[in-house]
Every structure is written in structure tokens, then in C-alpha cells.
Amino acid sequence: MDLEMADKLADDKNSYNNLRTIVTLLPYLWPKNSLEIKYRIVIALTFLFAAKGVTVGIPFIYKLVIDTITQSLSALIVIPIGLIIAYGVARLLAQTFGELRDAIFAKVGQRAVRDAGFKTFRHLHKLSLRFHLDRQTGGLTRSVERGTKGISFLLNFMLFSIIPTLLEILMVCIIMGALFNIWFAIVTFVTIAGYIYWTLGVTEWRLKFRRKMNEMDNEASTKAIDSLLNYETVKYFNNEVHEGKRFDEALSSYEEAAVKSQVSLSTLNIGQGLIISSGITVLMIMAGFGVQDKTMTLGDFVLVNSYLIQLFIPLNFLGFVYREVKQSLIDMEDMFRLTGEKIEVRDIKNAEAFNFRGGKLKFSNVSFDYNENRRILDNVSFELPAGKTLAIVGPSGSGKSTIARLIYRFYDVTSGRIILDDQSIDEVTQDSLRQQIGIVPQDTVLFNDSIYYNIAYGRPDASPSEIEAAANLASIGEFISSLPDGYNTKVGERGLKLSGGEKQRIAIARTILKDPGILIFDEATSALDSRTEKEIQTAFSQVSENKTTIIIAHRLSTVVNADNIIVLNNGKLVESGSHEHLLQAHGLYENMWKRQLEKEEQED
Ligand code: ATP
């Protein structure tokens, strides 16, 4: 396939995408369930037509004023006060109608922005953990931000710049044709068509210079920052000249692109000027002849000029509008693509609510991989009776946290089944399942808000005394009270103003508040010193009494009392049983146990 053909295919695809993006936007303009928005659109359009009608009428009134004055020139000069006032009022009305149109439409545009933003945000929460781990959060929010801005821009420019201008062109052509003769309409039309064709064509051609300019600008600043950040390295290798050259290369490309961009802009403007001036000149010559042979008045002569000048005011921005509309379409497509992103973990059709009956858990030949080529869990089977405690131990990376994620249905298993209270977890609704499961994760991230807010997140309708009770159970109540701002203390972004242990205890408190039927502690006490760990362990046994509990732990001393311990190695379940049983089995568990004892003795 040659390059031209490839370009043409890409263009066709873009036009298709643009069309699809605009179609996706339509429901926001005519929302099924909002009568108010529909009213607003109708009223705004009425004002739009009214404003255009008056705008087109203004030069006409001007013409009448001139005709009245010139006709009476020889005799007593009659100043058509009425007409002049009408001219002033018409100008005011045209502006007022335009403003009213914008004011009434503002809610339509902003509602579309809000609805699309909200829909995308909700959808982002529905997408799987896999999607979110693969994407940069900053990039996602930028896509949504740019996309919603694009919607607002496109709606405003489509409705209030492009459509009205086209309407005005049409009206002026018709008026010219009707007032004078068809040639006036044809010349006006050809001038404007030529102007639009030239502007769009040259703007399209210029895009690459602007793009290159932005690219080079980014590159120059990246190089400068990188070079200055590596100040020491540059000095170690005496590479100042080399760095200077690299920076200058980027600058020179920028220079070249910037010059081309300016030259092309001037070319665009000169061409536009040429087309406008030629059109106006031809029309004025035609009008001049008209005045000469008395088929036209002096007012008509001025009218032709005024119409053309008035028409070209909005067309001046055509290049800019075209560029922005194109960019808006791309940004919107980017955002709509997010809402079209497939939801990986879904409720099956007619999924029933999970019926919690104590939390009996069964893994039956569960295998799982995050990516196709790497098995993470391999045929894992175990059972945990309701109300009992299971510990999962094993070397780092053996798949322990993955088991917790699968129970919570962050991912669906690759094969096998996970059964809770005799219900397969992929056959019940995710919402009802997750209500019954509380996870204290390995790395706790907090919201950038108060401690109170972060604990209450476990159950937003909890009373202050319930929140305090949960904090006390998690051994963090005393600490919070000792802070100058107490529960109102802000925790900073991601909770960075608190220590790892404090964050973990807040996470434990909010899970206690959620009060789920099944508890999963994923190395929940790893960041704590042994005294606090003991305190929390006591709290754990209180809150998890009679609850199905899963403890993922590195420190084996914390799991000796578990009813059952499973040992994972490389995604395989290699041993299981009680602490004593596993010690007697002289396998991996005993090995790990001995090593930890030795380490503790050495530390002592
Ligand atoms: P640790 O004790 O260090 O917390 P773990 O036993 O809990 O380890 P998992 O977090 O379950 O281990 O991870 C098991 C394996 O899966 C690891 O090798 C890890 O690199 C890989 N893994 C985890 N999450 C993902 C992911 N989202 N995508 C791809 N691979 C992943």
C-alpha cells in the first residue's frame, strides 16, 4: 500500500470516528429525561435565529438611512431619526439576543459536561483492577478533563459559531439575490466558499508545523531538565559541550518549526485577504455600475460592502475554530473510548444477592494468571469451615495476596471455582459479595482528608461513638486523642503524614467499622512493632471471633493459633494443617519456622 493510500484510509477512518463521536454526543443535547434541557435548547435556538435575523437586518436599516439622506441632499436635509434609532435598537437587540442565547444555553452545555464526566467516572470505578494497574491515574483524569472541555467547546462552537455563520451566509446570499440580481448572490457565495476552502486546506497543512513546534518545545525542556538534574554526572564526564549541543539541536528544530509555522500563518492570512478583497472589489464594481445605471441606490452600494465585511468577522476565526474542533473531537473520542472500555468482572445475568450463612469457604482447583504466559496460582484447593481462621504463608511472590484478590473478585479465576457458603462467587452480585468481606490490605492508602473521614469510610452512616469504639479496638484511639486536632487531623495525600503503623491501624479500624462476615488481613500488622502487634492481635481475635478469617502473614509467630495453615510455594499449595501438624511434617513450613526463630534469636 503506498503512503498516499494509507493516508487516505487513515483520513476516512478519522472522519468515521469524528462522525461517531458527534453521534455519541447527541443524546446529551436531547436528553430523554430532562424536559428543562429540551426547553432551553429550543429557546436558545429561537434567540439564535432572532439574533441572526436582526444582525442581517442592521446593514439594511443602514442602507435605508443613507438612501433617505442622499435622496434629500438637494433639498432640505431630512434626518431619518426614526430609522437611526431603529438602527441603534437593532444593534442592541442583536447583541442582547446573542447574550440571552448564551445564558440560556449555558446550562445545556454544562449539564452535558457534567453528565459525560459523571458517566465516565462511574465507568472508571467499574473497570477492573487490571485496567487501573495498567494505566496511569494522572493520564486518566487528564483524558476526562480534556474530553469534557472538548464537549463544551464543540457544543458552543458548533451551535453558536459554525451553524449561525452558515445561516448568515445563506441569508445574505438570498437577500443579495432578491434585492439586486442573482450574480450578487453567486459572487458572494463563491467568495465565501473559496475563503472556507482555502482556510481549511491551509490550516490542515499547517497543523504539522504546529505539532512539530510543540513536540520540539517539549523535547527541549525535557532535555534541559534532564541535563540539569544530572548536573553531577555531566561534570564527572566533562560533557558540558555535548549537553549544550543536544539542547541546541532541539532548540534549532524548534526554531525551524516556529518559523515555518509563522510563514504558513502569514500565507494563510495573505490568501484570506486576497480572497476577501477580490470578492468585495468585484461586488463593489458591480454595485458601482448598478448605481450608475440607476438600478441601485447609494445605500445599496454601502449595503453590499457592509454585508461582506460583517460576514467575514466570524470567518476570521475559522482556522482557529477548525483546529480546536479537530482537537476537541480527538479529546472526546479519547474520553468516550474510556466509557466504551469493556468491564472485565461482570455480574452474570439475573445474578442473585449473596446469602451469607457464616462464611464457609472452598477453593476448588483454582488456577489463575494475571497475564497469559505466567501462572500465578496452580490448581489450589482448600476448605475453610465457617467461623474458623485460615493462615496463608509462603515465600514472597508465592501468590498469597492474589488469593485475597480472587475472593474479593477483583479478578475472575482462570479455571476452577471459589465457593462461599455453597454459592459460587461468580454467580452472585459483586456488590452483595463485597459487603460481606472486609480486607485490610498490605499497603494502606488513605484519602487526603481527616482521620475521622478515613475511619468512617468503612460505614459512612456510623455515629461518632461507633467510630471511636472502632479506633480503640484497633489500638489507635489513644494516639488520635493525643493529636492537637484529634479526629479532625488531616492525613495528607495518600495518608503520608502518618507512620506506616498508624495508617495500618486506621485501615483496621475502618474494616472493624464495616463489620463484614468474612475478614482478610493481608500482612496487616507488618508495619507495627511487636508490642502494638500483640495489642492488635488481641483486637483481631475479638473482632474476628466466630468470623471466617484469613490471615496472610510473613511472621509465622502471628499465625500459630490459626485453625488451619496453608503453605504456598510458586503458586502451588504444598502443605496444609495446624501449626503442630506442619512442624511434624518437616517440610517448607518447618524450614521457614526455624529460620525465623534463628533470626529472632540473633536480633535478641
Ligand atoms: P508478598 O508476600 O511479597 O506480598 P504474595 O505471595 O502476596 O507476595 P502476590 O501479591 O499474590 O504475592 O503476587 C504473586 C505473583 O503475581 C508475584 O510474582 C507478582 O509479581 C505477580 N503479580 C501480582 N500482581 C500482579 C499484576 N497485577 N499483574 C501481573 N503480575 C502480578
XYZ file of C-alpha atoms and ligand atoms in Angstrom:
635
model
C 0.000 0.000 0.000
C 1.527 3.353 -0.918
C 1.707 6.214 1.532
C -0.993 8.282 -0.106
C -3.431 5.420 0.082
C -2.554 4.787 3.721
C -3.132 8.486 4.448
C -6.465 8.394 2.690
C -7.541 5.325 4.633
C -6.479 6.998 7.893
C -8.439 10.096 6.887
C -11.533 8.023 6.120
C -11.193 6.323 9.463
C -10.828 9.679 11.226
C -13.911 11.067 9.532
C -15.779 7.941 10.583
C -14.529 8.321 14.156
C -15.399 12.019 14.185
C -18.883 11.264 12.981
C -19.266 8.570 15.603
C -18.035 10.934 18.309
C -20.578 13.562 17.270
C -23.338 10.934 17.254
C -22.284 9.859 20.768
C -22.706 13.468 21.811
C -26.269 13.850 20.505
C -28.103 12.224 23.438
C -26.524 14.828 25.704
C -28.147 17.534 23.598
C -31.590 15.967 23.697
C -31.646 14.051 26.986
C -34.617 11.711 27.331
C -35.376 12.535 30.925
C -34.846 16.266 31.098
C -37.622 18.457 29.787
C -35.847 21.551 31.065
C -32.803 20.976 28.861
C -35.040 20.492 25.821
C -36.884 23.755 26.563
C -33.607 25.529 26.951
C -32.339 24.270 23.632
C -35.497 25.381 21.848
C -35.395 28.827 23.481
C -31.659 29.206 22.799
C -32.207 28.304 19.151
C -35.039 30.837 18.951
C -32.715 33.526 20.263
C -30.069 32.346 17.833
C -32.406 32.835 14.860
C -33.670 36.139 16.269
C -30.120 37.417 16.747
C -29.152 36.411 13.219
C -32.331 37.925 11.760
C -31.592 41.240 13.444
C -27.902 41.098 12.504
C -28.787 40.654 8.869
C -31.324 43.495 9.191
C -28.799 46.013 10.576
C -26.979 46.808 7.275
C -30.376 47.039 5.652
C -31.551 49.742 8.071
C -28.213 51.457 7.494
C -28.915 51.408 3.767
C -32.344 52.969 4.328
C -30.784 55.739 6.425
C -28.280 56.521 3.659
C -30.946 56.402 0.972
C -33.154 58.823 2.897
C -30.291 61.249 3.463
C -28.953 61.087 -0.101
C -32.380 61.456 -1.682
C -32.989 64.629 0.258
C -29.490 66.001 -0.322
C -30.529 68.502 -2.921
C -33.442 69.892 -0.952
C -33.862 70.261 2.763
C -31.878 67.530 4.501
C -34.182 65.160 6.294
C -32.537 63.238 9.074
C -34.419 59.950 9.448
C -34.303 59.983 13.243
C -36.729 57.055 13.466
C -34.562 54.892 11.233
C -31.366 55.844 13.029
C -32.944 54.941 16.367
C -34.137 51.673 14.812
C -30.544 51.076 13.725
C -29.295 51.586 17.300
C -32.044 49.401 18.752
C -31.318 46.672 16.207
C -27.638 46.639 17.168
C -28.588 46.396 20.832
C -31.121 43.651 20.147
C -28.647 41.603 18.103
C -26.196 41.692 20.970
C -28.822 41.075 23.660
C -30.340 38.121 21.805
C -26.844 36.659 21.465
C -26.177 37.039 25.176
C -29.585 35.608 26.136
C -28.899 32.648 23.856
C -25.552 32.017 25.616
C -27.068 32.440 29.076
C -29.887 30.021 28.370
C -27.658 27.508 26.652
C -25.005 27.573 29.398
C -26.930 25.016 31.432
C -27.290 22.685 28.443
C -23.547 22.709 27.773
C -22.569 22.439 31.406
C -25.095 19.634 32.010
C -23.638 17.700 29.079
C -20.155 18.192 30.520
C -21.348 17.065 33.947
C -23.261 14.030 32.656
C -20.398 12.844 30.470
C -17.860 13.414 33.267
C -20.048 11.580 35.782
C -20.730 8.694 33.419
C -17.035 8.275 32.674
C -16.082 8.488 36.341
C -18.638 5.825 37.305
C -17.418 3.652 34.488
C -13.813 4.013 35.622
C -14.814 2.607 39.010
C -16.460 -0.348 37.298
C -13.349 -1.245 35.322
C -11.126 -3.931 36.724
C -8.104 -3.571 38.925
C -6.115 -4.903 35.989
C -7.148 -1.884 33.880
C -6.239 0.555 36.637
C -2.883 -1.048 37.365
C -2.037 -0.803 33.666
C -2.941 2.877 33.393
C -1.511 5.976 34.915
C -4.133 7.657 37.037
C -2.890 11.117 36.007
C -3.393 10.185 32.357
C -6.951 9.021 33.035
C -8.043 12.183 34.787
C -6.422 14.268 32.049
C -8.381 12.338 29.422
C -11.635 13.010 31.259
C -10.779 16.646 31.824
C -9.790 17.253 28.204
C -12.767 15.258 26.909
C -15.302 17.234 28.922
C -13.683 20.515 27.900
C -13.887 19.287 24.310
C -17.635 18.693 24.677
C -18.229 22.189 25.942
C -16.091 23.701 23.194
C -17.669 21.678 20.441
C -21.240 22.359 21.535
C -20.630 26.077 21.796
C -18.773 26.412 18.544
C -20.994 24.094 16.562
C -24.184 25.729 17.707
C -23.088 29.299 18.133
C -20.329 29.825 15.684
C -20.459 27.380 12.816
C -24.196 26.907 12.347
C -25.122 30.608 12.775
C -22.377 31.687 10.391
C -23.602 29.231 7.771
C -27.109 30.537 8.376
C -25.963 34.125 7.956
C -24.133 33.290 4.730
C -27.277 31.703 3.383
C -29.467 34.647 4.407
C -27.097 37.223 2.920
C -26.871 35.321 -0.383
C -30.662 35.120 -0.577
C -31.075 38.827 0.256
C -28.449 39.861 -2.306
C -30.095 37.707 -4.946
C -33.551 39.053 -4.149
C -32.602 42.751 -3.788
C -30.269 43.052 -6.752
C -29.675 40.122 -9.052
C -28.524 36.521 -8.916
C -24.908 37.486 -9.734
C -24.515 39.252 -6.421
C -25.569 36.045 -4.669
C -23.243 33.927 -6.804
C -20.175 36.167 -6.300
C -20.817 36.340 -2.527
C -21.195 32.576 -2.349
C -18.111 31.847 -4.449
C -16.003 34.277 -2.402
C -17.039 32.682 0.860
C -16.733 29.129 -0.440
C -13.243 29.964 -1.725
C -12.347 31.540 1.598
C -13.501 28.489 3.580
C -11.780 26.065 1.211
C -8.507 27.981 1.394
C -8.633 28.376 5.186
C -9.399 24.722 5.931
C -6.860 23.447 3.414
C -4.021 25.647 4.634
C -4.897 25.080 8.305
C -4.729 21.329 7.728
C -1.336 21.729 6.040
C -0.072 23.979 8.859
C -1.080 21.515 11.592
C 2.129 19.554 11.154
C 4.301 22.616 11.787
C 2.441 23.452 14.947
C 2.597 19.868 16.121
C 6.317 19.756 15.421
C 6.741 23.050 17.248
C 5.020 21.695 20.380
C 6.972 18.463 20.176
C 10.283 20.278 19.905
C 9.329 22.615 22.700
C 8.664 19.600 24.962
C 11.844 17.940 23.872
C 13.975 21.000 24.533
C 12.587 21.434 28.028
C 12.886 17.684 28.811
C 16.499 17.740 27.702
C 17.276 20.845 29.712
C 15.654 19.466 32.863
C 17.290 16.069 32.478
C 20.667 17.627 31.914
C 20.417 19.938 34.924
C 19.102 17.124 37.132
C 22.165 15.137 36.146
C 24.450 18.077 36.877
C 26.967 15.917 38.723
C 27.094 13.228 36.052
C 27.612 15.872 33.357
C 30.557 17.266 35.346
C 32.051 13.814 36.081
C 32.356 13.203 32.352
C 33.197 16.764 31.222
C 30.226 16.622 28.927
C 29.031 20.230 29.065
C 29.706 20.765 25.377
C 27.890 17.558 24.463
C 24.896 18.575 26.596
C 24.890 22.049 25.066
C 24.865 20.531 21.604
C 21.989 18.197 22.403
C 19.957 21.096 23.811
C 20.795 23.299 20.840
C 19.689 20.573 18.411
C 16.237 20.600 19.992
C 16.210 24.405 20.007
C 17.176 24.586 16.365
C 14.400 22.173 15.365
C 12.016 24.340 17.358
C 13.321 27.437 15.621
C 12.800 25.853 12.220
C 9.281 24.676 13.047
C 8.333 28.011 14.611
C 9.492 29.940 11.540
C 7.600 27.578 9.241
C 4.529 27.946 11.421
C 4.670 31.758 11.226
C 5.358 31.762 7.479
C 2.453 29.416 6.884
C 0.204 31.570 9.073
C 1.141 34.626 7.051
C 0.484 32.689 3.845
C -2.929 31.765 5.218
C -3.716 35.364 6.157
C -2.479 36.806 2.854
C -4.572 34.291 0.922
C -7.616 35.094 3.034
C -7.063 38.817 2.486
C -6.712 38.297 -1.248
C -9.966 36.351 -1.457
C -11.940 38.830 0.669
C -10.580 41.891 -1.141
C -11.177 40.385 -4.576
C -14.724 39.405 -3.660
C -15.536 42.809 -2.188
C -13.903 44.634 -5.101
C -15.865 42.673 -7.683
C -19.113 43.209 -5.787
C -18.456 46.934 -5.362
C -17.669 47.330 -9.040
C -20.924 45.544 -9.810
C -22.724 47.824 -7.333
C -20.973 50.873 -8.809
C -22.345 50.023 -12.237
C -25.713 49.452 -10.615
C -25.646 52.959 -9.110
C -24.504 54.369 -12.451
C -27.407 52.914 -14.380
C -29.768 53.771 -11.505
C -30.816 50.185 -10.754
C -29.150 50.552 -7.350
C -29.022 53.378 -4.823
C -26.068 54.704 -2.871
C -27.492 52.856 0.130
C -27.322 49.594 -1.832
C -23.672 50.278 -2.610
C -22.907 50.637 1.102
C -25.118 47.641 1.917
C -23.080 45.275 -0.252
C -19.886 46.339 1.470
C -21.375 46.118 4.976
C -22.762 42.629 4.405
C -19.462 41.269 3.192
C -17.435 42.869 5.985
C -19.958 41.640 8.566
C -19.818 38.110 7.172
C -16.073 37.900 7.341
C -15.838 38.849 11.004
C -16.799 35.356 12.281
C -14.915 33.762 9.381
C -11.706 35.352 10.643
C -11.614 32.764 13.406
C -12.327 29.883 11.066
C -8.770 28.496 11.103
C -8.680 28.569 14.884
C -12.147 27.063 15.200
C -11.283 24.313 12.752
C -8.138 23.402 14.672
C -9.883 23.448 18.014
C -12.864 21.462 16.762
C -10.491 18.812 15.434
C -8.647 18.677 18.750
C -11.926 18.561 20.687
C -13.094 15.638 18.597
C -9.886 13.753 19.330
C -10.123 14.520 23.065
C -13.742 13.480 23.181
C -13.061 10.298 21.314
C -10.378 9.534 23.857
C -12.841 10.004 26.684
C -15.678 8.111 25.024
C -13.242 5.279 24.383
C -12.854 5.016 28.159
C -16.612 4.658 28.606
C -16.548 2.018 25.877
C -13.814 0.076 27.676
C -15.047 -3.439 28.430
C -15.862 -4.240 32.027
C -13.865 -7.339 32.855
C -15.511 -8.594 36.029
C -19.263 -8.580 35.488
C -22.325 -9.840 37.302
C -23.938 -12.664 35.363
C -27.439 -12.088 34.043
C -30.014 -12.368 36.844
C -27.267 -12.754 39.439
C -28.715 -13.220 42.903
C -27.640 -11.490 46.077
C -25.056 -13.372 48.116
C -26.714 -15.116 51.014
C -24.248 -15.027 53.907
C -24.517 -18.056 56.185
C -21.364 -17.969 58.280
C -18.721 -17.775 55.550
C -17.768 -21.352 54.652
C -15.056 -21.030 52.005
C -13.938 -23.552 49.441
C -11.253 -23.224 46.754
C -11.706 -25.964 44.215
C -8.827 -26.493 41.744
C -8.292 -22.777 41.344
C -5.716 -21.688 38.802
C -5.039 -18.084 37.930
C -2.734 -15.935 35.886
C -2.619 -12.154 35.554
C -1.078 -12.456 32.111
C -1.422 -15.431 29.852
C 2.156 -16.581 29.901
C 2.746 -16.700 33.640
C 0.871 -18.982 36.029
C 0.424 -17.431 39.475
C -1.874 -19.926 41.217
C -1.734 -23.524 40.145
C -4.602 -25.852 40.950
C -5.116 -24.651 44.515
C -7.770 -26.409 46.609
C -8.610 -25.956 50.275
C -11.604 -25.610 52.556
C -12.312 -23.372 55.494
C -15.319 -24.039 57.719
C -17.491 -21.074 58.693
C -16.194 -19.042 61.615
C -12.691 -20.528 61.522
C -9.317 -18.934 60.892
C -7.076 -19.775 57.968
C -3.499 -18.580 57.657
C -1.767 -18.359 54.306
C 2.010 -18.391 54.448
C 4.774 -18.824 51.925
C 7.695 -17.045 50.349
C 7.284 -13.595 48.848
C 5.572 -13.655 45.475
C 4.065 -17.111 46.025
C 0.513 -15.844 45.422
C -0.864 -15.155 48.898
C -2.340 -11.699 48.212
C -3.642 -12.986 44.906
C -5.888 -15.394 46.829
C -7.387 -12.432 48.733
C -7.958 -10.526 45.476
C -9.714 -13.518 43.945
C -12.023 -13.944 46.939
C -12.944 -10.254 46.633
C -13.462 -10.834 42.902
C -11.046 -8.178 41.756
C -10.278 -10.778 39.093
C -12.092 -13.874 37.892
C -10.276 -17.185 38.219
C -8.742 -18.661 35.085
C -10.086 -22.106 35.970
C -11.634 -23.802 38.990
C -14.181 -22.352 41.406
C -14.347 -20.344 44.589
C -17.367 -21.236 46.665
C -18.616 -19.223 49.625
C -21.494 -20.602 51.680
C -22.257 -23.046 48.855
C -22.568 -20.222 46.292
C -20.067 -19.790 43.506
C -18.771 -16.236 43.921
C -19.047 -15.507 40.214
C -22.775 -16.255 40.289
C -23.759 -13.681 42.917
C -23.722 -9.908 42.604
C -20.354 -8.327 43.308
C -21.952 -5.716 45.495
C -23.608 -8.193 47.859
C -20.479 -10.356 47.972
C -18.176 -7.459 48.784
C -20.476 -6.199 51.520
C -19.631 -9.325 53.465
C -15.875 -9.187 53.008
C -13.502 -6.842 54.776
C -9.899 -6.585 53.660
C -7.083 -4.859 55.479
C -4.578 -4.608 52.649
C -0.835 -4.843 52.671
C -0.283 -1.218 51.695
C -2.824 1.085 53.162
C -3.597 4.204 51.206
C -5.754 6.823 52.886
C -7.902 9.582 51.436
C -6.492 13.083 51.742
C -8.991 14.032 54.434
C -9.388 13.796 58.214
C -8.756 10.695 60.311
C -12.469 10.739 61.135
C -13.418 10.643 57.438
C -10.986 7.818 56.767
C -12.305 5.606 59.552
C -15.935 6.487 58.785
C -15.290 5.364 55.211
C -15.890 1.829 56.477
C -19.517 2.758 57.146
C -20.364 6.389 56.355
C -23.525 6.386 58.493
C -21.681 5.288 61.667
C -22.048 7.521 64.731
C -19.029 9.278 66.282
C -19.116 6.927 69.253
C -19.025 3.886 66.956
C -16.031 5.402 65.174
C -14.233 5.949 68.452
C -15.008 2.397 69.543
C -13.541 1.043 66.300
C -10.442 3.205 66.720
C -9.990 1.955 70.285
C -10.339 -1.662 69.169
C -7.625 -1.070 66.577
C -5.355 0.429 69.310
C -5.260 3.818 67.644
C -7.854 5.699 69.751
C -5.349 6.942 72.309
C -2.966 8.179 69.642
C -5.720 10.080 67.833
C -6.871 11.762 71.044
C -3.294 12.876 71.722
C -3.160 14.813 68.443
C -3.880 18.567 68.702
C -6.721 18.265 66.187
C -7.807 14.789 67.310
C -10.095 13.064 64.830
C -10.050 16.148 62.603
C -6.351 15.757 61.852
C -5.698 15.725 58.120
C -3.717 12.693 56.994
C -2.125 14.244 53.881
C -2.044 12.866 50.381
C -2.313 9.065 50.414
C -2.005 9.313 54.217
C 1.646 10.279 54.038
C 1.536 12.377 57.187
C 1.041 9.247 59.290
C 3.515 6.478 60.011
C 3.067 3.107 58.338
C 1.833 1.562 61.594
C -0.679 4.351 62.232
C -2.052 4.052 58.714
C -2.413 0.332 59.117
C -4.321 0.721 62.382
C -6.679 3.248 60.765
C -7.271 0.730 57.996
C -8.010 -1.900 60.615
C -10.414 0.470 62.402
C -12.370 1.160 59.243
C -12.652 -2.535 58.473
C -13.854 -3.158 62.019
C -16.477 -0.476 61.406
C -17.607 -2.146 58.192
C -18.269 -5.233 60.298
C -18.178 -7.787 57.475
C -18.879 -11.520 57.866
C -15.504 -12.506 56.459
C -12.232 -10.816 57.367
C -8.997 -10.853 55.417
C -5.840 -9.418 56.959
C -3.100 -9.154 54.365
C 0.076 -8.664 56.399
C -1.978 -6.202 58.358
C 0.457 -5.929 61.221
C 3.713 -5.980 59.295
C 4.445 -2.298 59.874
C 3.931 -2.472 63.636
C 6.379 -3.027 66.474
C 5.860 -6.234 68.389
C 4.080 -4.601 71.352
C 1.465 -2.890 69.162
C 1.257 -6.029 67.078
C 0.338 -8.026 70.185
C -2.293 -5.441 71.132
C -3.809 -5.570 67.689
C -3.679 -9.315 67.610
C -5.833 -9.304 70.726
C -8.178 -6.874 68.992
C -8.234 -9.118 65.942
C -9.232 -12.131 67.954
C -12.041 -10.088 69.489
C -13.427 -8.797 66.217
C -12.863 -11.993 64.321
C -14.382 -14.206 66.957
C -16.771 -16.589 65.212
C -15.990 -14.902 61.908
C -14.358 -16.586 58.987
C -10.909 -15.049 58.985
C -7.992 -15.267 56.617
C -4.601 -14.063 57.763
C -1.788 -13.611 55.311
C 1.444 -13.377 57.232
C 5.176 -13.396 56.917
C 5.856 -13.582 60.634
C 4.812 -17.129 61.436
C 4.559 -16.406 65.164
C 1.367 -14.488 64.389
C -0.425 -17.486 62.919
C 0.362 -20.345 65.297
C -3.168 -20.300 66.645
C -4.879 -20.460 63.254
C -7.263 -23.391 62.784
C -5.624 -24.226 59.505
C -2.460 -23.041 57.778
C -1.787 -23.430 54.085
C 1.703 -23.092 52.698
C 2.102 -21.743 49.169
C 5.197 -22.021 47.069
C 5.351 -20.782 43.483
C 1.581 -20.685 43.292
C 1.172 -24.302 44.430
C -0.326 -25.375 47.720
C 2.481 -27.509 49.137
C 1.418 -28.154 52.733
C -1.543 -27.570 54.993
C -2.617 -28.279 58.536
C -2.273 -26.865 62.040
C 0.972 -25.372 63.320
C 1.931 -28.545 65.212
C 0.985 -30.766 62.329
C 3.104 -28.743 59.901
C 6.123 -28.748 62.220
C 5.927 -32.512 62.371
C 5.718 -32.748 58.600
C 9.325 -31.428 58.387
C 8.635 -29.546 55.170
C 8.804 -25.963 53.939
C 6.832 -24.657 56.912
C 9.196 -26.167 59.462
C 12.072 -24.752 57.473
C 10.598 -21.252 57.475
C 9.731 -21.541 61.167
C 13.297 -22.499 62.119
C 14.792 -19.707 60.069
C 12.531 -17.153 61.699
C 13.380 -18.425 65.184
C 17.080 -18.159 64.404
C 16.634 -14.644 63.092
C 14.692 -13.575 66.169
C 17.353 -15.071 68.466
C 20.070 -13.241 66.574
C 18.147 -9.995 66.845
C 17.697 -10.547 70.600
P 4.265 -10.933 49.190
O 4.460 -11.862 50.335
O 5.564 -10.353 48.729
O 3.215 -9.928 49.418
P 2.438 -12.597 47.705
O 2.639 -14.029 47.983
O 1.307 -11.926 48.386
O 3.783 -11.811 47.941
P 1.155 -11.854 45.240
O 0.978 -10.410 45.513
O -0.035 -12.715 45.329
O 2.312 -12.453 46.138
O 1.784 -11.974 43.784
C 2.066 -13.234 43.206
C 2.824 -13.003 41.905
O 1.975 -12.342 40.975
C 4.047 -12.123 42.061
O 5.125 -12.755 41.408
C 3.697 -10.820 41.377
O 4.799 -10.313 40.691
C 2.602 -11.230 40.416
N 1.603 -10.161 40.316
C 0.925 -9.582 41.322
N 0.050 -8.668 40.858
C 0.179 -8.659 39.518
C -0.447 -7.947 38.460
N -1.398 -7.059 38.684
N -0.063 -8.203 37.202
C 0.887 -9.109 36.937
N 1.509 -9.828 37.888
C 1.173 -9.617 39.163
